[in-house]
Amino acid sequence: MRRSPWSTLAVLALAQFIVVLDVTIVNVALPDIQADLKFSADSLQWVINAYTLLFGGFLLLGGRMADILGPRRVFVGGLVLFGAASLVAGLSNSPEFLIGARAVQGLGGALLSPAALAILTVTFAHGRDRNIAMGVWGGLAGLGGTLGVVAGGLLVDSLSWQWVFFVNVPIVVGLVALIPVYIRDTRHNENGNRAFDTAGAVLGTAGLLSVVYAVVRSEPKGWGSGEVVTFLVAGVVLLAAFVMVERRSKAPLVPLRLFRSRALSVSSGALALNGAGFLSMFFLTAIYLQQVRGDSALEAGLHFLPMGGAAIVGAVLASQLVQKLGTRTVQLSGAVLSVAGLLLLSQAGATDSYAGHLLPGFIIFGFGILGVGVPGQITAVSEVEHHEAGAASGVVSAMYQVGGALGLAIVTTLSITRTTDALANGVPQQQALVDGFQRGLLVAAGFAVANVLLTLASPQLQPTAEQLTEAAAAA
């Protein structure tokens, strides 16, 4: 049977669309989830972080599995896992149940996303068609993030928060039915090295989870408590073990030699800080709009739309400007815009107008976030060998997710501490929430300032048209 490559692209892009959609669609449902399942203020962030950490922690293993077992097989497995976890998440009746389902969703996404990208690169020959396909892939992924907040608002307001998860199930069922028709089976490494670095993935993810949990628990328990110290030490030990395993592994999950490249090391740090600023801003602002300003879930989603539009425009502009100005100049500009946007948002009070105090910050931050992402992706792979470009791209993608999770834990903890202290001093609840929101965004702005300083150490490159297409899709 002859398969149209563009039909294959449609199936792959729709799968990637729901993975990206699930990052943002949940944010506007957080207040309803918190009220219905009785989440505490400090545990609510795990609805986001459980997904993000498992996605980032197993992303490289997913890519390795696709290389060895065949991308279609891994794509189907990840898709089924993602759909089943979505169903369980919608049926959850406790915080623990929902957090566990979100973790499995993240694992499913970590399997299907790199497998889908591998299928895309096999389906389209090097050149114009692949560049177009990569542009469509990146554009639909970005659209998923933008529409997620509106779709989430519609589902929460018209049905219930459970439907931000249930909506994935019929899409997954339809995609699984289409895969045998539109995606051919390919196998790699039939006679080669079939080693999986599962130990590396488990140790790295467990170490990060332990560190994040210690940061979260530091707010109610204090940094000197036995619980916090135990998890912090355990996290450090697990991460040290991860490094040892990677050094000795014949097929490491993260080839540590890649970090000899200054460009990769700097870009990894920059994208991690970018993730920290973005996830923190999204989490805090979604709660602020609904719990402080009184927006419905749909109104909150609509208020995020200009930021999504600005991010799409920012990606296009960044792709054009790096050819003229170079990667470091564009990345530095993006980091500065991110700082400005977060500082503007941090000034919003309980009664300030959306148009005057929030909209400018959203638009400026939207421009800035992709101004860092596109040149950062290009720089990351600029000094590595061609056959390791995929591994390097996977490393920086994972760093973005992990940085976002760690940053969100830090920002949320400091924000909650500020709110708790204000309430203890007799400040009205609404103003106390504003105080916490403002502090959290100032800390997120601090991440963006660190990004400005780090970008100064980044090399200045003039990328090719092909590098631009691939970077825009990855970003």
Coordinates of C-alpha atoms in Angstrom, one line a residue:
M1 CA 0.0 0.0 0.0
R2 CA 1.3 3.4 -1.0
R3 CA 1.3 5.9 1.9
S4 CA 1.4 9.7 1.4
P5 CA 4.1 11.2 3.5
W6 CA 1.9 14.2 4.2
S7 CA -0.8 11.9 5.6
T8 CA 2.0 10.4 7.8
L9 CA 2.9 13.9 8.9
A10 CA -0.7 14.7 9.8
V11 CA -0.9 11.6 12.2
L12 CA 2.5 12.5 13.8
A13 CA 1.7 16.2 14.2
L14 CA -1.6 15.4 15.8
A15 CA 0.1 13.2 18.3
Q16 CA 2.7 15.8 19.1
F17 CA -0.1 18.4 19.3
I18 CA -1.8 16.6 22.2
V19 CA 1.5 16.1 24.1
V20 CA 2.2 19.8 23.9
L21 CA -1.5 20.6 24.5
D22 CA -1.4 18.7 27.8
V23 CA 1.3 21.0 29.2
T24 CA -0.9 24.1 29.0
I25 CA -4.5 22.8 29.0
V26 CA -4.1 21.7 32.6
N27 CA -3.0 25.1 33.9
V28 CA -6.3 26.8 33.7
A29 CA -8.0 23.8 35.4
L30 CA -5.7 24.0 38.5
P31 CA -8.0 26.0 40.8
D32 CA -10.9 23.6 40.1
I33 CA -8.6 20.6 40.6
Q34 CA -7.3 22.1 43.9
A35 CA -10.8 22.7 45.2
D36 CA -12.3 19.4 44.1
L37 CA -9.4 17.0 45.2
K38 CA -8.3 19.1 48.2
F39 CA -4.8 19.8 47.1
S40 CA -2.7 21.8 49.4
A41 CA -1.0 25.0 48.0
D42 CA 2.4 23.4 48.0
S43 CA 1.3 20.0 46.5
L44 CA -0.7 21.5 43.6
Q45 CA 2.5 22.1 41.5
W46 CA 3.0 18.3 41.3
V47 CA 0.1 18.2 38.8
I48 CA 2.6 20.0 36.5
N49 CA 5.9 18.7 37.8
A50 CA 5.0 15.0 37.8
Y51 CA 4.4 15.3 34.0
T52 CA 7.3 17.5 33.3
L53 CA 9.9 15.5 35.3
L54 CA 9.0 12.1 33.9
F55 CA 8.8 13.6 30.3
G56 CA 12.2 15.2 30.6
G57 CA 13.8 12.4 32.6
F58 CA 12.8 9.6 30.1
L59 CA 13.0 11.6 26.8
L60 CA 16.4 10.4 25.9
L61 CA 15.6 6.8 26.8
G62 CA 12.5 7.1 24.6
G63 CA 14.8 8.2 21.7
R64 CA 17.1 5.3 22.3
M65 CA 14.3 2.8 22.4
A66 CA 13.0 4.1 19.1
D67 CA 16.4 3.6 17.5
I68 CA 16.6 0.0 18.7
L69 CA 13.0 -1.3 18.7
G70 CA 11.8 0.7 15.7
P71 CA 10.1 4.1 16.0
R72 CA 6.6 2.9 15.0
R73 CA 6.5 0.3 17.8
V74 CA 7.7 2.8 20.4
F75 CA 5.3 5.5 19.0
V76 CA 2.3 3.2 19.4
G77 CA 3.4 2.1 22.9
G78 CA 3.9 5.7 24.1
L79 CA 0.6 6.8 22.6
V80 CA -1.4 4.0 24.3
L81 CA 0.3 4.7 27.6
F82 CA -0.5 8.4 27.2
G83 CA -4.1 7.7 26.4
A84 CA -4.6 5.2 29.3
A85 CA -3.0 7.6 31.8
S86 CA -5.3 10.4 30.5
L87 CA -8.3 8.3 31.3
V88 CA -7.0 7.4 34.7
A89 CA -6.2 11.1 35.4
G90 CA -9.8 12.1 34.6
L91 CA -11.1 9.4 36.9
S92 CA -8.9 10.4 39.8
N93 CA -10.5 11.0 43.2
S94 CA -7.4 11.9 45.2
P95 CA -4.3 14.1 44.8
E96 CA -2.0 11.0 44.9
F97 CA -4.0 9.2 42.2
L98 CA -3.9 12.3 39.9
I99 CA -0.2 12.9 40.4
G100 CA 0.6 9.3 39.6
A101 CA -1.5 9.4 36.4
R102 CA 0.3 12.6 35.4
A103 CA 3.6 10.9 35.9
V104 CA 2.6 8.1 33.6
Q105 CA 1.3 10.6 31.0
G106 CA 4.8 12.2 31.1
L107 CA 6.4 8.8 30.5
G108 CA 4.1 8.1 27.6
G109 CA 5.0 11.5 26.1
A110 CA 8.7 10.8 26.5
L111 CA 8.3 7.6 24.4
L112 CA 6.0 8.9 21.6
S113 CA 7.6 12.3 21.0
P114 CA 11.1 11.3 20.0
A115 CA 9.7 8.3 18.1
A116 CA 7.4 10.5 16.1
L117 CA 10.3 12.8 15.2
A118 CA 12.3 9.8 14.1
I119 CA 9.5 8.6 11.9
L120 CA 9.2 12.1 10.4
T121 CA 12.9 12.2 9.5
V122 CA 12.7 8.8 7.8
T123 CA 9.6 9.6 5.9
F124 CA 10.8 12.9 4.3
A125 CA 14.0 13.0 2.3
H126 CA 16.7 15.5 3.3
G127 CA 15.9 18.9 1.7
R128 CA 12.9 21.0 0.9
D129 CA 10.2 18.5 1.8
R130 CA 11.8 17.7 5.2
N131 CA 12.2 21.4 5.9
I132 CA 8.5 22.0 5.2
A133 CA 7.5 19.0 7.3
M134 CA 9.7 20.2 10.2
G135 CA 8.1 23.7 9.9
V136 CA 4.6 22.2 10.1
W137 CA 5.6 20.0 13.0
G138 CA 7.0 22.9 15.0
G139 CA 4.1 25.2 14.1
L140 CA 1.4 22.7 15.2
A141 CA 3.3 22.0 18.4
G142 CA 3.4 25.7 19.1
L143 CA -0.3 26.0 18.3
G144 CA -1.0 23.2 20.7
G145 CA 0.5 25.2 23.5
T146 CA -1.4 28.3 22.6
L147 CA -4.8 26.7 22.1
G148 CA -4.4 24.5 25.2
V149 CA -5.3 27.3 27.6
V150 CA -8.5 28.2 25.6
A151 CA -9.5 24.6 25.2
G152 CA -8.9 24.0 28.9
G153 CA -11.1 26.9 29.8
L154 CA -13.9 25.8 27.5
L155 CA -13.8 22.2 28.9
V156 CA -13.6 23.3 32.5
D157 CA -16.4 25.9 32.2
S158 CA -18.8 23.8 30.1
L159 CA -18.1 20.3 31.5
S160 CA -15.6 19.8 34.3
W161 CA -11.8 19.7 35.0
Q162 CA -11.8 16.0 34.3
W163 CA -12.4 16.7 30.6
V164 CA -9.0 18.3 30.1
F165 CA -7.8 14.7 30.4
F166 CA -10.7 12.8 28.9
V167 CA -10.4 14.8 25.7
N168 CA -7.2 12.9 24.9
V169 CA -8.8 9.5 24.9
P170 CA -10.8 9.6 21.7
I171 CA -7.9 11.3 19.9
V172 CA -5.5 8.5 21.0
V173 CA -8.0 5.8 19.9
G174 CA -8.3 7.4 16.5
L175 CA -4.6 7.8 16.0
V176 CA -3.9 4.2 17.0
A177 CA -6.4 3.0 14.4
L178 CA -4.7 5.2 11.7
I179 CA -1.1 4.2 12.4
P180 CA -1.1 0.8 10.5
V181 CA -2.5 2.6 7.5
Y182 CA -0.3 5.7 7.4
I183 CA 2.9 4.9 9.2
R184 CA 5.3 2.2 7.9
D185 CA 7.3 0.0 10.2
T186 CA 11.0 0.6 10.2
R187 CA 13.6 -1.1 12.4
H188 CA 17.1 0.1 13.4
N189 CA 20.1 -1.6 14.9
E190 CA 18.8 -5.1 14.2
N191 CA 22.3 -6.5 14.6
G192 CA 23.9 -3.7 16.6
N193 CA 24.1 -2.7 20.2
R194 CA 20.7 -3.2 21.8
A195 CA 21.6 -1.9 25.2
F196 CA 19.1 0.3 27.1
D197 CA 20.4 2.6 29.7
T198 CA 17.4 2.1 31.9
A199 CA 19.5 2.5 35.1
G200 CA 20.6 5.9 34.0
A201 CA 17.0 7.0 33.2
V202 CA 15.7 5.8 36.6
L203 CA 18.6 7.2 38.6
G204 CA 18.5 10.6 37.0
T205 CA 14.8 11.0 37.2
A206 CA 14.6 9.6 40.8
G207 CA 17.4 12.0 41.8
L208 CA 15.6 15.0 40.3
L209 CA 12.3 14.0 41.9
S210 CA 14.0 13.7 45.3
V211 CA 15.6 17.2 45.0
V212 CA 12.4 18.8 43.8
Y213 CA 10.4 17.1 46.7
A214 CA 13.0 18.4 49.2
V215 CA 12.5 22.0 47.8
V216 CA 8.7 21.7 48.0
R217 CA 8.7 20.4 51.5
S218 CA 11.1 23.1 52.7
E219 CA 8.2 25.5 53.0
P220 CA 6.1 23.7 55.5
K221 CA 8.9 21.8 57.2
G222 CA 11.9 24.1 57.1
W223 CA 15.3 23.4 55.5
G224 CA 16.7 21.8 58.7
S225 CA 14.0 19.2 59.1
G226 CA 14.9 15.5 58.8
E227 CA 12.5 15.0 55.9
V228 CA 14.0 17.7 53.8
V229 CA 17.6 16.9 54.5
T230 CA 17.0 13.2 53.8
F231 CA 15.4 13.8 50.4
L232 CA 18.0 16.4 49.5
V233 CA 20.9 14.1 50.4
A234 CA 19.2 11.1 48.6
G235 CA 18.7 13.3 45.5
V236 CA 22.4 14.3 45.4
V237 CA 23.5 10.6 45.9
L238 CA 21.2 9.4 43.2
L239 CA 22.4 12.1 40.7
A240 CA 26.0 11.2 41.6
A241 CA 25.2 7.6 40.9
F242 CA 23.6 8.7 37.6
V243 CA 26.9 10.4 36.5
M244 CA 28.9 7.3 37.4
V245 CA 26.6 5.0 35.4
E246 CA 26.8 7.3 32.4
R247 CA 30.6 7.4 32.5
R248 CA 30.8 3.6 32.5
S249 CA 27.9 2.7 30.2
K250 CA 28.7 1.5 26.7
A251 CA 25.5 3.1 25.5
P252 CA 24.9 6.0 27.9
L253 CA 21.6 7.9 28.0
V254 CA 23.6 11.1 28.2
P255 CA 27.0 11.0 26.6
L256 CA 28.9 13.1 29.0
R257 CA 31.6 13.9 26.4
L258 CA 29.0 16.2 24.7
F259 CA 29.4 18.6 27.6
R260 CA 33.0 19.3 26.6
S261 CA 31.4 21.6 24.0
R262 CA 31.0 25.0 25.5
A263 CA 28.2 25.8 23.1
L264 CA 26.2 22.7 24.3
S265 CA 26.9 23.4 28.0
V266 CA 25.9 27.1 27.8
S267 CA 22.8 26.3 25.7
S268 CA 21.7 23.6 28.0
G269 CA 21.8 26.0 30.9
A270 CA 20.1 28.8 29.0
L271 CA 17.2 26.5 27.9
A272 CA 16.9 25.1 31.5
L273 CA 16.5 28.7 32.8
N274 CA 14.1 29.4 30.0
G275 CA 11.9 26.5 31.1
A276 CA 12.1 27.6 34.7
G277 CA 10.8 31.1 33.8
F278 CA 8.1 29.9 31.5
L279 CA 6.5 27.1 33.7
S280 CA 6.7 29.3 36.8
M281 CA 5.0 32.3 35.0
F282 CA 2.3 30.0 33.6
F283 CA 1.5 28.3 36.9
L284 CA 1.4 31.5 39.0
T285 CA -0.5 33.6 36.5
A286 CA -3.2 30.9 35.8
I287 CA -3.9 30.8 39.6
Y288 CA -3.7 34.6 39.9
L289 CA -6.2 35.2 37.1
Q290 CA -8.8 33.0 38.7
Q291 CA -8.3 33.2 42.4
V292 CA -7.3 36.9 42.6
R293 CA -9.0 38.5 39.6
G294 CA -12.0 36.2 39.6
D295 CA -11.7 35.0 36.0
S296 CA -13.5 31.9 34.8
A297 CA -11.3 29.2 33.4
L298 CA -12.3 30.3 29.8
E299 CA -11.6 34.0 30.6
A300 CA -8.1 33.0 31.9
G301 CA -7.4 31.0 28.8
L302 CA -8.4 33.8 26.5
H303 CA -6.2 36.2 28.5
F304 CA -3.2 34.0 27.7
L305 CA -3.8 34.0 24.0
P306 CA -1.8 37.1 23.1
M307 CA 1.2 35.6 24.8
G308 CA 0.9 32.5 22.6
G309 CA 0.5 34.6 19.5
A310 CA 3.5 36.7 20.4
A311 CA 5.5 33.5 20.9
I312 CA 4.7 32.2 17.4
V313 CA 5.6 35.6 15.9
G314 CA 8.8 35.6 18.1
A315 CA 9.8 32.2 16.7
V316 CA 9.4 33.4 13.1
L317 CA 11.3 36.7 13.8
A318 CA 14.1 34.9 15.7
S319 CA 14.6 32.5 12.8
Q320 CA 15.0 35.4 10.4
L321 CA 17.1 37.6 12.6
V322 CA 19.7 35.0 13.6
Q323 CA 20.9 34.9 9.9
K324 CA 21.5 38.6 10.0
L325 CA 22.5 39.3 13.6
G326 CA 23.8 35.9 14.8
T327 CA 22.6 33.6 17.5
R328 CA 24.1 35.3 20.6
T329 CA 22.6 38.7 19.7
V330 CA 19.1 37.3 19.2
Q331 CA 19.3 35.0 22.3
L332 CA 20.5 37.9 24.4
S333 CA 17.6 40.1 23.1
G334 CA 15.1 37.3 23.9
A335 CA 16.5 37.0 27.5
V336 CA 16.3 40.7 28.1
L337 CA 12.7 40.7 26.8
S338 CA 11.8 37.8 29.1
V339 CA 13.2 39.8 32.1
A340 CA 11.1 42.9 31.1
G341 CA 7.9 40.8 30.6
L342 CA 8.2 39.1 33.9
L343 CA 9.0 42.4 35.8
L344 CA 5.9 44.0 34.2
L345 CA 3.7 41.0 35.2
S346 CA 5.1 41.1 38.7
Q347 CA 3.7 44.6 39.2
A348 CA 0.1 43.6 38.7
G349 CA -2.2 44.0 41.8
A350 CA -5.6 42.7 42.7
T351 CA -7.6 45.4 40.9
D352 CA -5.2 46.5 38.1
S353 CA -6.7 46.3 34.6
Y354 CA -5.7 43.5 32.2
A355 CA -5.0 45.8 29.3
G356 CA -2.8 48.2 31.3
H357 CA -0.8 45.8 33.5
L358 CA -1.0 42.2 32.2
L359 CA -1.3 42.4 28.4
P360 CA 2.0 44.2 27.8
G361 CA 3.9 41.8 30.1
F362 CA 2.3 38.7 28.3
I363 CA 3.2 40.0 24.8
I364 CA 6.8 41.0 25.7
F365 CA 7.4 37.7 27.5
G366 CA 5.9 35.8 24.6
F367 CA 8.4 37.4 22.2
G368 CA 11.3 36.8 24.5
I369 CA 10.8 33.1 25.4
L370 CA 11.2 31.9 21.7
G371 CA 13.9 34.5 21.2
V372 CA 15.9 32.4 23.6
G373 CA 14.6 29.0 22.4
V374 CA 15.4 29.1 18.7
P375 CA 19.0 30.4 18.8
G376 CA 19.6 28.2 21.9
Q377 CA 18.7 25.1 19.9
I378 CA 20.9 26.1 17.0
T379 CA 23.9 26.8 19.2
A380 CA 23.5 23.5 21.2
V381 CA 24.3 21.3 18.2
S382 CA 26.8 23.6 16.5
E383 CA 30.0 22.0 17.9
V384 CA 29.0 18.3 18.1
E385 CA 29.6 15.7 15.4
H386 CA 26.8 15.2 12.9
H387 CA 26.0 11.7 14.1
E388 CA 25.6 13.0 17.7
A389 CA 23.4 15.9 16.8
G390 CA 20.2 14.0 17.8
A391 CA 21.7 13.1 21.2
A392 CA 22.7 16.7 21.8
S393 CA 19.2 18.0 20.8
G394 CA 17.7 15.4 23.1
V395 CA 19.9 16.6 26.0
V396 CA 18.9 20.3 25.6
S397 CA 15.2 19.3 25.3
A398 CA 15.4 17.3 28.5
M399 CA 17.2 20.2 30.2
Y400 CA 14.4 22.5 29.3
Q401 CA 11.8 20.2 31.0
V402 CA 14.0 19.5 34.0
G403 CA 14.9 23.2 34.5
G404 CA 11.2 24.0 34.3
A405 CA 10.4 21.5 37.0
L406 CA 13.1 22.7 39.4
G407 CA 12.4 26.3 38.7
L408 CA 8.7 25.8 39.4
A409 CA 9.5 24.1 42.7
I410 CA 11.7 27.0 43.8
V411 CA 9.3 29.7 42.7
T412 CA 6.2 28.1 44.1
T413 CA 7.9 27.4 47.5
L414 CA 9.0 31.1 47.8
S415 CA 5.6 32.3 46.6
I416 CA 3.7 30.2 49.2
T417 CA 6.1 31.3 51.9
R418 CA 5.4 35.0 51.1
T419 CA 1.6 34.4 51.1
T420 CA 1.7 32.4 54.4
D421 CA 3.8 35.1 56.1
A422 CA 1.4 37.8 54.9
L423 CA -1.6 35.9 56.2
A424 CA 0.1 35.4 59.6
N425 CA 0.6 39.2 59.8
G426 CA -3.0 39.9 59.3
V427 CA -3.0 40.8 55.6
P428 CA -6.3 40.1 53.8
Q429 CA -6.3 36.8 51.8
Q430 CA -6.6 38.4 48.4
Q431 CA -3.7 40.8 49.0
A432 CA -1.6 37.9 50.5
L433 CA -2.1 35.9 47.3
V434 CA -1.0 39.0 45.3
D435 CA 2.1 39.3 47.5
G436 CA 3.0 35.7 46.8
F437 CA 2.3 36.1 43.1
Q438 CA 4.5 39.1 42.9
R439 CA 7.4 37.5 44.7
G440 CA 7.2 34.4 42.6
L441 CA 7.4 36.3 39.3
L442 CA 10.3 38.4 40.7
V443 CA 12.2 35.1 41.3
A444 CA 11.3 33.9 37.8
A445 CA 12.6 37.2 36.5
G446 CA 15.8 36.4 38.4
F447 CA 16.1 33.2 36.3
A448 CA 15.8 35.3 33.2
V449 CA 18.5 37.7 34.5
A450 CA 20.8 34.7 35.0
N451 CA 20.0 33.7 31.4
V452 CA 21.2 37.2 30.2
L453 CA 24.5 36.6 31.9
L454 CA 24.9 33.1 30.7
T455 CA 24.1 34.1 27.1
L456 CA 27.1 36.4 27.1
A457 CA 29.3 33.3 27.2
S458 CA 27.5 31.8 24.2
P459 CA 29.3 31.7 20.8
Q460 CA 28.1 33.9 18.0
L461 CA 26.9 31.8 15.0
Q462 CA 25.4 32.4 11.5
P463 CA 23.2 29.4 11.0
T464 CA 22.1 27.8 7.7
A465 CA 18.5 27.6 6.5
E466 CA 18.3 23.9 7.4
Q467 CA 19.5 24.6 11.0
L468 CA 16.9 27.3 11.3
T469 CA 14.0 25.0 10.3
E470 CA 15.1 22.2 12.7
A471 CA 15.7 24.6 15.6
A472 CA 12.3 26.3 15.2
A473 CA 10.6 22.8 15.2
A474 CA 12.6 21.8 18.4
A475 CA 12.0 25.1 20.2

